[in-house]
GROMACS .gro file of C-alpha atoms in nm:
model
  403
    1MET     CA    1  -0.422  -0.906   1.957
    2TYR     CA    2  -0.288  -0.551   1.965
    3LEU     CA    3  -0.074  -0.431   1.678
    4SER     CA    4   0.172  -0.280   1.926
    5THR     CA    5   0.258  -0.619   2.072
    6ILE     CA    6   0.307  -0.818   1.753
    7ASP     CA    7   0.586  -1.074   1.764
    8ARG     CA    8   0.766  -1.004   2.088
    9PRO     CA    9   1.091  -1.199   2.112
   10ARG     CA   10   1.162  -1.522   2.285
   11THR     CA   11   1.538  -1.473   2.278
   12ALA     CA   12   1.785  -1.205   2.390
   13GLY     CA   13   2.120  -1.083   2.269
   14TRP     CA   14   2.244  -0.987   1.927
   15LYS     CA   15   2.412  -1.308   1.807
   16GLY     CA   16   2.101  -1.444   1.637
   17LEU     CA   17   2.082  -1.164   1.382
   18SER     CA   18   2.155  -1.251   1.020
   19ALA     CA   19   2.482  -1.149   0.857
   20ASN     CA   20   2.263  -0.985   0.593
   21VAL     CA   21   2.143  -0.733   0.852
   22PHE     CA   22   2.500  -0.629   0.925
   23ALA     CA   23   2.594  -0.621   0.556
   24LEU     CA   24   2.295  -0.397   0.478
   25GLY     CA   25   2.391  -0.187   0.779
   26ALA     CA   26   2.741  -0.144   0.639
   27VAL     CA   27   2.597  -0.030   0.305
   28SER     CA   28   2.373   0.221   0.481
   29LEU     CA   29   2.661   0.342   0.698
   30VAL     CA   30   2.883   0.421   0.402
   31THR     CA   31   2.597   0.567   0.197
   32ASP     CA   32   2.489   0.792   0.483
   33VAL     CA   33   2.840   0.931   0.514
   34SER     CA   34   2.804   1.034   0.151
   35SER     CA   35   2.453   1.178   0.172
   36GLU     CA   36   2.502   1.360   0.504
   37MET     CA   37   2.813   1.530   0.369
   38VAL     CA   38   2.576   1.714   0.137
   39THR     CA   39   2.260   1.746   0.342
   40ALA     CA   40   2.438   1.884   0.650
   41VAL     CA   41   2.530   2.204   0.466
   42LEU     CA   42   2.246   2.222   0.214
   43PRO     CA   43   1.983   2.407   0.425
   44LEU     CA   44   2.224   2.685   0.516
   45TYR     CA   45   2.350   2.705   0.158
   46LEU     CA   46   2.000   2.742   0.015
   47VAL     CA   47   1.883   3.000   0.270
   48THR     CA   48   2.196   3.211   0.320
   49VAL     CA   49   2.378   3.180  -0.013
   50LEU     CA   50   2.086   3.152  -0.256
   51GLN     CA   51   1.866   3.368  -0.030
   52LEU     CA   52   1.559   3.145  -0.056
   53SER     CA   53   1.254   3.245   0.149
   54PRO     CA   54   1.125   3.006   0.419
   55ALA     CA   55   0.832   2.917   0.192
   56ALA     CA   56   1.063   2.839  -0.103
   57TYR     CA   57   1.292   2.636   0.120
   58GLY     CA   58   0.990   2.448   0.255
   59LEU     CA   59   0.892   2.354  -0.101
   60ILE     CA   60   1.241   2.225  -0.186
   61ASP     CA   61   1.267   2.045   0.148
   62GLY     CA   62   0.933   1.877   0.084
   63VAL     CA   63   1.036   1.778  -0.267
   64TYR     CA   64   1.358   1.636  -0.121
   65THR     CA   65   1.157   1.373   0.067
   66GLY     CA   66   0.812   1.363  -0.086
   67ALA     CA   67   0.845   1.397  -0.462
   68THR     CA   68   0.976   1.043  -0.520
   69THR     CA   69   0.673   0.871  -0.374
   70LEU     CA   70   0.585   0.702  -0.702
   71LEU     CA   71   0.935   0.561  -0.733
   72ARG     CA   72   0.911   0.418  -0.382
   73LEU     CA   73   0.606   0.226  -0.498
   74VAL     CA   74   0.773   0.129  -0.825
   75GLY     CA   75   1.082   0.006  -0.641
   76GLY     CA   76   0.876  -0.196  -0.394
   77TYR     CA   77   0.658  -0.348  -0.665
   78LEU     CA   78   0.951  -0.437  -0.895
   79ALA     CA   79   1.136  -0.598  -0.605
   80ASP     CA   80   0.835  -0.815  -0.523
   81ARG     CA   81   0.750  -0.901  -0.883
   82THR     CA   82   1.104  -0.998  -0.981
   83THR     CA   83   1.205  -1.118  -0.631
   84LYS     CA   84   1.539  -0.942  -0.706
   85ARG     CA   85   1.531  -0.706  -0.413
   86LYS     CA   86   1.908  -0.668  -0.404
   87ALA     CA   87   1.923  -0.563  -0.770
   88VAL     CA   88   1.647  -0.301  -0.732
   89ALA     CA   89   1.809  -0.163  -0.417
   90GLY     CA   90   2.149  -0.159  -0.588
   91PHE     CA   91   2.014   0.047  -0.878
   92GLY     CA   92   1.875   0.298  -0.629
   93TYR     CA   93   2.207   0.326  -0.448
   94ALA     CA   94   2.392   0.372  -0.778
   95LEU     CA   95   2.151   0.645  -0.896
   96SER     CA   96   2.202   0.841  -0.575
   97ALA     CA   97   2.579   0.810  -0.613
   98VAL     CA   98   2.575   0.949  -0.967
   99ALA     CA   99   2.348   1.235  -0.855
  100LYS     CA  100   2.627   1.361  -0.629
  101LEU     CA  101   2.826   1.445  -0.941
  102GLY     CA  102   2.524   1.633  -1.076
  103LEU     CA  103   2.568   1.886  -0.795
  104LEU     CA  104   2.892   1.994  -0.964
  105ALA     CA  105   2.702   2.104  -1.274
  106ALA     CA  106   2.409   2.262  -1.087
  107GLY     CA  107   2.607   2.555  -0.953
  108THR     CA  108   2.378   2.817  -0.801
  109SER     CA  109   2.082   2.736  -1.026
  110THR     CA  110   1.782   2.659  -0.807
  111ALA     CA  111   1.612   2.468  -1.090
  112LEU     CA  112   1.915   2.245  -1.153
  113LEU     CA  113   1.966   2.191  -0.780
  114GLY     CA  114   1.605   2.082  -0.754
  115ALA     CA  115   1.649   1.838  -1.042
  116VAL     CA  116   1.965   1.687  -0.892
  117ILE     CA  117   1.807   1.658  -0.548
  118THR     CA  118   1.508   1.486  -0.706
  119ALA     CA  119   1.738   1.237  -0.879
  120ASP     CA  120   1.918   1.168  -0.552
  121ARG     CA  121   1.588   1.112  -0.372
  122ALA     CA  122   1.466   0.896  -0.661
  123GLY     CA  123   1.753   0.662  -0.583
  124LYS     CA  124   1.656   0.661  -0.217
  125GLY     CA  125   1.294   0.598  -0.313
  126LEU     CA  126   1.388   0.295  -0.521
  127ARG     CA  127   1.620   0.137  -0.268
  128THR     CA  128   1.455   0.188   0.071
  129ALA     CA  129   1.161  -0.052   0.052
  130PRO     CA  130   1.360  -0.345  -0.101
  131ARG     CA  131   1.635  -0.291   0.157
  132ASP     CA  132   1.395  -0.290   0.452
  133ALA     CA  133   1.212  -0.589   0.304
  134LEU     CA  134   1.543  -0.779   0.292
  135ILE     CA  135   1.590  -0.704   0.662
  136THR     CA  136   1.246  -0.840   0.749
  137LEU     CA  137   1.295  -1.149   0.531
  138SER     CA  138   1.638  -1.217   0.682
  139THR     CA  139   1.517  -1.196   1.042
  140PRO     CA  140   1.268  -1.391   1.259
  141ALA     CA  141   0.959  -1.179   1.322
  142ALA     CA  142   1.022  -1.177   1.697
  143ASP     CA  143   1.363  -1.011   1.647
  144LEU     CA  144   1.266  -0.740   1.399
  145GLY     CA  145   1.300  -0.459   1.652
  146ARG     CA  146   1.659  -0.564   1.726
  147ALA     CA  147   1.739  -0.609   1.358
  148PHE     CA  148   1.612  -0.268   1.258
  149GLY     CA  149   1.774  -0.118   1.567
  150VAL     CA  150   2.115  -0.253   1.468
  151HIS     CA  151   2.069  -0.146   1.107
  152ARG     CA  152   1.957   0.205   1.204
  153ALA     CA  153   2.244   0.234   1.453
  154MET     CA  154   2.494   0.158   1.177
  155ASP     CA  155   2.308   0.401   0.954
  156GLY     CA  156   2.337   0.656   1.235
  157ILE     CA  157   2.713   0.613   1.249
  158GLY     CA  158   2.726   0.722   0.887
  159ALA     CA  159   2.496   1.016   0.956
  160PHE     CA  160   2.721   1.116   1.245
  161ALA     CA  161   3.041   1.092   1.042
  162GLY     CA  162   2.910   1.258   0.724
  163PRO     CA  163   2.901   1.620   0.847
  164LEU     CA  164   3.242   1.578   1.011
  165VAL     CA  165   3.388   1.450   0.684
  166ALA     CA  166   3.228   1.745   0.503
  167LEU     CA  167   3.385   1.991   0.747
  168ALA     CA  168   3.724   1.824   0.706
  169VAL     CA  169   3.699   1.836   0.325
  170LEU     CA  170   3.590   2.202   0.332
  171ALA     CA  171   3.880   2.289   0.559
  172ALA     CA  172   4.132   2.102   0.345
  173ALA     CA  173   3.996   2.240   0.016
  174GLY     CA  174   3.962   2.600   0.123
  175GLY     CA  175   3.583   2.597   0.143
  176SER     CA  176   3.526   2.435  -0.197
  177PHE     CA  177   3.181   2.278  -0.219
  178ASP     CA  178   3.286   2.094  -0.536
  179SER     CA  179   3.538   1.899  -0.332
  180VAL     CA  180   3.262   1.790  -0.096
  181PHE     CA  181   3.049   1.671  -0.389
  182VAL     CA  182   3.331   1.469  -0.548
  183THR     CA  183   3.425   1.308  -0.217
  184SER     CA  184   3.060   1.231  -0.153
  185PHE     CA  185   3.036   1.050  -0.489
  186CYS     CA  186   3.344   0.838  -0.415
  187VAL     CA  187   3.207   0.732  -0.077
  188ALA     CA  188   2.865   0.649  -0.227
  189ALA     CA  189   3.034   0.435  -0.494
  190LEU     CA  190   3.205   0.239  -0.217
  191GLY     CA  191   2.862   0.166  -0.068
  192VAL     CA  192   2.747   0.017  -0.398
  193VAL     CA  193   3.054  -0.208  -0.405
  194ILE     CA  194   2.981  -0.335  -0.053
  195LEU     CA  195   2.622  -0.412  -0.154
  196VAL     CA  196   2.728  -0.611  -0.459
  197MET     CA  197   2.993  -0.810  -0.274
  198PHE     CA  198   2.838  -0.886   0.065
  199VAL     CA  199   2.457  -0.856   0.061
  200ARG     CA  200   2.265  -1.173  -0.025
  201ASP     CA  201   1.923  -1.167  -0.186
  202HIS     CA  202   1.635  -1.349  -0.018
  203ARG     CA  203   1.515  -1.662  -0.196
  204SER     CA  204   1.178  -1.812  -0.107
  205ALA     CA  205   1.155  -2.187  -0.052
  206VAL     CA  206   0.868  -2.202  -0.300
  207PRO     CA  207   0.921  -2.040  -0.644
  208ALA     CA  208   0.743  -1.706  -0.639
  209THR     CA  209   0.472  -1.631  -0.892
  210PRO     CA  210   0.469  -1.287  -1.054
  211VAL     CA  211   0.298  -1.026  -0.841
  212ARG     CA  212   0.018  -0.847  -1.024
  213PRO     CA  213  -0.062  -0.477  -0.968
  214SER     CA  214  -0.409  -0.574  -0.852
  215ALA     CA  215  -0.261  -0.786  -0.572
  216ALA     CA  216  -0.040  -0.498  -0.462
  217ALA     CA  217  -0.334  -0.257  -0.463
  218GLY     CA  218  -0.531  -0.510  -0.262
  219LEU     CA  219  -0.297  -0.460   0.033
  220LEU     CA  220  -0.501  -0.158   0.134
  221ARG     CA  221  -0.807  -0.379   0.173
  222ASP     CA  222  -0.635  -0.552   0.463
  223LYS     CA  223  -0.725  -0.379   0.791
  224GLY     CA  224  -0.383  -0.413   0.951
  225ALA     CA  225  -0.193  -0.284   0.649
  226ARG     CA  226  -0.443  -0.004   0.593
  227ARG     CA  227  -0.417   0.116   0.951
  228VAL     CA  228  -0.038   0.125   0.958
  229VAL     CA  229  -0.025   0.313   0.623
  230LEU     CA  230  -0.281   0.565   0.751
  231ALA     CA  231  -0.097   0.606   1.082
  232ALA     CA  232   0.236   0.661   0.903
  233SER     CA  233   0.073   0.925   0.682
  234VAL     CA  234  -0.075   1.110   0.979
  235LEU     CA  235   0.261   1.109   1.156
  236GLY     CA  236   0.436   1.233   0.842
  237LEU     CA  237   0.194   1.522   0.811
  238ALA     CA  238   0.289   1.640   1.160
  239THR     CA  239   0.667   1.619   1.109
  240ILE     CA  240   0.876   1.909   0.978
  241GLY     CA  241   1.219   1.868   0.824
  242ASP     CA  242   1.551   1.860   1.008
  243GLY     CA  243   1.664   2.167   0.817
  244PHE     CA  244   1.383   2.373   0.968
  245VAL     CA  245   1.471   2.262   1.321
  246TYR     CA  246   1.840   2.345   1.276
  247LEU     CA  247   1.770   2.677   1.103
  248LEU     CA  248   1.538   2.781   1.385
  249LEU     CA  249   1.805   2.698   1.644
  250GLN     CA  250   2.071   2.881   1.443
  251LYS     CA  251   1.859   3.193   1.403
  252ARG     CA  252   1.745   3.206   1.766
  253GLU     CA  253   2.093   3.168   1.915
  254GLY     CA  254   2.293   3.336   1.637
  255LEU     CA  255   2.504   3.024   1.584
  256ALA     CA  256   2.806   3.084   1.363
  257ILE     CA  257   2.775   2.936   1.014
  258GLY     CA  258   3.081   2.716   1.064
  259TRP     CA  259   2.914   2.536   1.353
  260PHE     CA  260   2.585   2.473   1.175
  261PRO     CA  261   2.669   2.120   1.041
  262LEU     CA  262   2.747   2.005   1.394
  263LEU     CA  263   2.378   2.026   1.485
  264ALA     CA  264   2.315   1.725   1.260
  265VAL     CA  265   2.618   1.554   1.415
  266GLY     CA  266   2.470   1.590   1.764
  267THR     CA  267   2.137   1.442   1.658
  268SER     CA  268   2.309   1.156   1.477
  269LEU     CA  269   2.526   1.075   1.779
  270VAL     CA  270   2.222   1.032   2.003
  271TYR     CA  271   2.046   0.836   1.728
  272LEU     CA  272   2.325   0.584   1.679
  273LEU     CA  273   2.364   0.531   2.054
  274LEU     CA  274   1.993   0.471   2.116
  275ALA     CA  275   1.868   0.300   1.797
  276ALA     CA  276   1.970  -0.054   1.893
  277PRO     CA  277   1.865  -0.037   2.262
  278LEU     CA  278   1.528   0.114   2.172
  279GLY     CA  279   1.477  -0.149   1.903
  280ALA     CA  280   1.535  -0.421   2.161
  281LEU     CA  281   1.307  -0.242   2.406
  282ALA     CA  282   1.034  -0.232   2.140
  283ASP     CA  283   1.056  -0.610   2.102
  284ARG     CA  284   1.011  -0.651   2.477
  285VAL     CA  285   0.741  -0.397   2.566
  286GLY     CA  286   0.568  -0.351   2.231
  287ARG     CA  287   0.659  -0.141   1.929
  288LEU     CA  288   0.371   0.104   1.941
  289PRO     CA  289   0.453   0.246   2.288
  290VAL     CA  290   0.811   0.314   2.177
  291VAL     CA  291   0.694   0.489   1.860
  292LEU     CA  292   0.448   0.703   2.057
  293GLY     CA  293   0.720   0.791   2.307
  294GLY     CA  294   0.940   0.907   2.021
  295TYR     CA  295   0.674   1.141   1.888
  296ALA     CA  296   0.609   1.274   2.239
  297SER     CA  297   0.976   1.379   2.246
  298LEU     CA  298   0.923   1.556   1.912
  299ILE     CA  299   0.651   1.770   2.072
  300ALA     CA  300   0.905   1.872   2.338
  301VAL     CA  301   1.158   1.961   2.066
  302TYR     CA  302   0.918   2.197   1.891
  303LEU     CA  303   0.812   2.365   2.215
  304LEU     CA  304   1.168   2.406   2.344
  305ILE     CA  305   1.296   2.586   2.034
  306PHE     CA  306   1.123   2.901   2.159
  307GLY     CA  307   1.099   2.790   2.522
  308PRO     CA  308   1.272   2.902   2.841
  309LEU     CA  309   1.611   2.745   2.769
  310GLY     CA  310   1.888   2.922   2.585
  311GLY     CA  311   2.254   2.882   2.494
  312TRP     CA  312   2.425   2.545   2.513
  313PRO     CA  313   2.157   2.386   2.740
  314LEU     CA  314   1.902   2.450   2.463
  315PHE     CA  315   2.123   2.287   2.201
  316ALA     CA  316   2.201   1.990   2.425
  317VAL     CA  317   1.842   1.916   2.530
  318VAL     CA  318   1.692   1.967   2.184
  319LEU     CA  319   1.951   1.750   2.007
  320VAL     CA  320   1.918   1.469   2.265
  321LEU     CA  321   1.538   1.470   2.232
  322TYR     CA  322   1.559   1.492   1.853
  323GLY     CA  323   1.798   1.198   1.835
  324PHE     CA  324   1.572   1.001   2.070
  325PHE     CA  325   1.277   1.076   1.841
  326TYR     CA  326   1.452   0.924   1.540
  327ALA     CA  327   1.586   0.624   1.733
  328ALA     CA  328   1.239   0.544   1.870
  329THR     CA  329   1.049   0.579   1.543
  330ASP     CA  330   1.250   0.520   1.227
  331GLY     CA  331   1.326   0.149   1.239
  332VAL     CA  332   1.066   0.061   1.503
  333LEU     CA  333   0.779   0.169   1.277
  334MET     CA  334   0.911  -0.060   1.001
  335ALA     CA  335   0.947  -0.343   1.254
  336LEU     CA  336   0.584  -0.288   1.356
  337ALA     CA  337   0.465  -0.286   0.995
  338GLY     CA  338   0.667  -0.586   0.871
  339PRO     CA  339   0.464  -0.870   1.030
  340LEU     CA  340   0.140  -0.715   0.903
  341LEU     CA  341   0.248  -0.758   0.541
  342PRO     CA  342   0.259  -1.086   0.341
  343GLU     CA  343   0.608  -1.202   0.244
  344ARG     CA  344   0.549  -1.191  -0.132
  345LEU     CA  345   0.429  -0.828  -0.102
  346ARG     CA  346   0.665  -0.719   0.173
  347SER     CA  347   0.858  -0.465  -0.036
  348THR     CA  348   0.539  -0.318  -0.182
  349GLY     CA  349   0.376  -0.292   0.159
  350ILE     CA  350   0.675  -0.119   0.313
  351ALA     CA  351   0.683   0.115   0.013
  352LEU     CA  352   0.318   0.204   0.079
  353VAL     CA  353   0.400   0.290   0.440
  354GLN     CA  354   0.700   0.499   0.342
  355SER     CA  355   0.511   0.665   0.056
  356GLY     CA  356   0.232   0.767   0.288
  357GLN     CA  357   0.489   0.934   0.511
  358ALA     CA  358   0.663   1.098   0.216
  359VAL     CA  359   0.349   1.250   0.063
  360ALA     CA  360   0.237   1.379   0.400
  361TYR     CA  361   0.586   1.516   0.468
  362LEU     CA  362   0.573   1.713   0.144
  363GLY     CA  363   0.255   1.883   0.262
  364SER     CA  364   0.398   1.938   0.610
  365SER     CA  365   0.712   2.111   0.482
  366VAL     CA  366   0.518   2.343   0.252
  367LEU     CA  367   0.266   2.432   0.523
  368PHE     CA  368   0.535   2.495   0.785
  369GLY     CA  369   0.733   2.713   0.545
  370LEU     CA  370   0.423   2.922   0.475
  371ALA     CA  371   0.337   2.945   0.845
  372TRP     CA  372   0.691   3.061   0.924
  373GLN     CA  373   0.685   3.324   0.650
  374PHE     CA  374   0.341   3.471   0.730
  375TRP     CA  375   0.300   3.413   1.106
  376GLY     CA  376   0.658   3.395   1.225
  377PRO     CA  377   0.874   3.100   1.342
  378GLU     CA  378   0.748   3.096   1.701
  379THR     CA  379   0.383   3.057   1.605
  380ALA     CA  380   0.476   2.804   1.335
  381THR     CA  381   0.662   2.577   1.579
  382ARG     CA  382   0.379   2.588   1.833
  383LEU     CA  383   0.131   2.491   1.564
  384ALA     CA  384   0.367   2.207   1.465
  385ALA     CA  385   0.374   2.082   1.827
  386PHE     CA  386  -0.005   2.087   1.839
  387GLY     CA  387  -0.015   1.893   1.510
  388VAL     CA  388   0.214   1.623   1.649
  389ALA     CA  389  -0.008   1.588   1.957
  390LEU     CA  390  -0.312   1.532   1.735
  391ALA     CA  391  -0.120   1.283   1.519
  392LEU     CA  392  -0.001   1.096   1.826
  393ALA     CA  393  -0.358   1.056   1.953
  394ALA     CA  394  -0.479   0.944   1.609
  395THR     CA  395  -0.198   0.686   1.580
  396ALA     CA  396  -0.272   0.545   1.924
  397ALA     CA  397  -0.637   0.506   1.821
  398LEU     CA  398  -0.550   0.344   1.487
  399LEU     CA  399  -0.281   0.100   1.597
  400GLY     CA  400  -0.397   0.036   1.952
  401ARG     CA  401  -0.723  -0.116   1.837
  402ARG     CA  402  -0.777  -0.490   1.816
  403SER     CA  403  -0.720  -0.640   1.472
   0.00000   0.00000   0.00000
């Protein structure tokens, strides 16, 4: 059978989804309000206040996502070995919450900011694979697209609200970034409370035996798992960070600094509106076509940044396409990967997929920052579009083959 058509549903509607999916969605919603309060203003702060070069920003942006790869694997492995996926995820959420307070002490020190950002991403690295594994283990395989779509839609609501909350706090506190950081910590702590109170861990019918490192490493010997990890890595290598996209738009159109966080709001609005419908569509028509369609829209985003459009039409089209890209790829790729991975190694397998993306993303951010600095932003974005086209063809070849 084709990997893109794995486990299409036999049912419709949303009523069959587990309460665990909605509880995990609520945790992600609240946590994303917290994280997006910070990340919505961070690119502009680093480039305009600290005066970092595009290459330096690319390095920090890559570290933000890619440097915690090992902890993703550690989190996935610990969750599978102990079968306490909720506890591992909860520790990751708590670590990210505490890191928000670290931003208060970092000040304008680039080194300290990098350390705090790494700690925050370490928490994300620990929690993501166990959380996504809980979704797959709480949902029939045929409904995974819908489950991840609902979860990512709730996550998107938080991403949409976060920048707006940050703007409100800045306005109320006279532009104080410290107020944003403290508020962000309080919101993140609420997410941890919701996790503890409402999320249920998955318990296997048969007592699980301890998972050995050799068994986890053996996942890559499986053709299906190996192909999806390789495809995720190729796609990650062709993807540049949100901060770059928004900075390029801001610089081309001369967008006022006060409006900058609203670019992330626009993307998040489209994402939360489309995540659930596209997840359901992926269950019906196949998950691979939806993922490929998402990356095709990313090519259009990169080309349009220095294309014929300008003014508000440029912002509107780019943000709609960018939100569509995330809605069609983020959860759908995990839904595609889930059935390829054995239940007792589900967290580890998902961590491998996410780690492949993260390592590749680190390289992508550094390379794009260098290309921007030495060849200019227009050439850099065109090269990025070409890279996505190559990655899209490679992914179609990898995951469209018979397994």
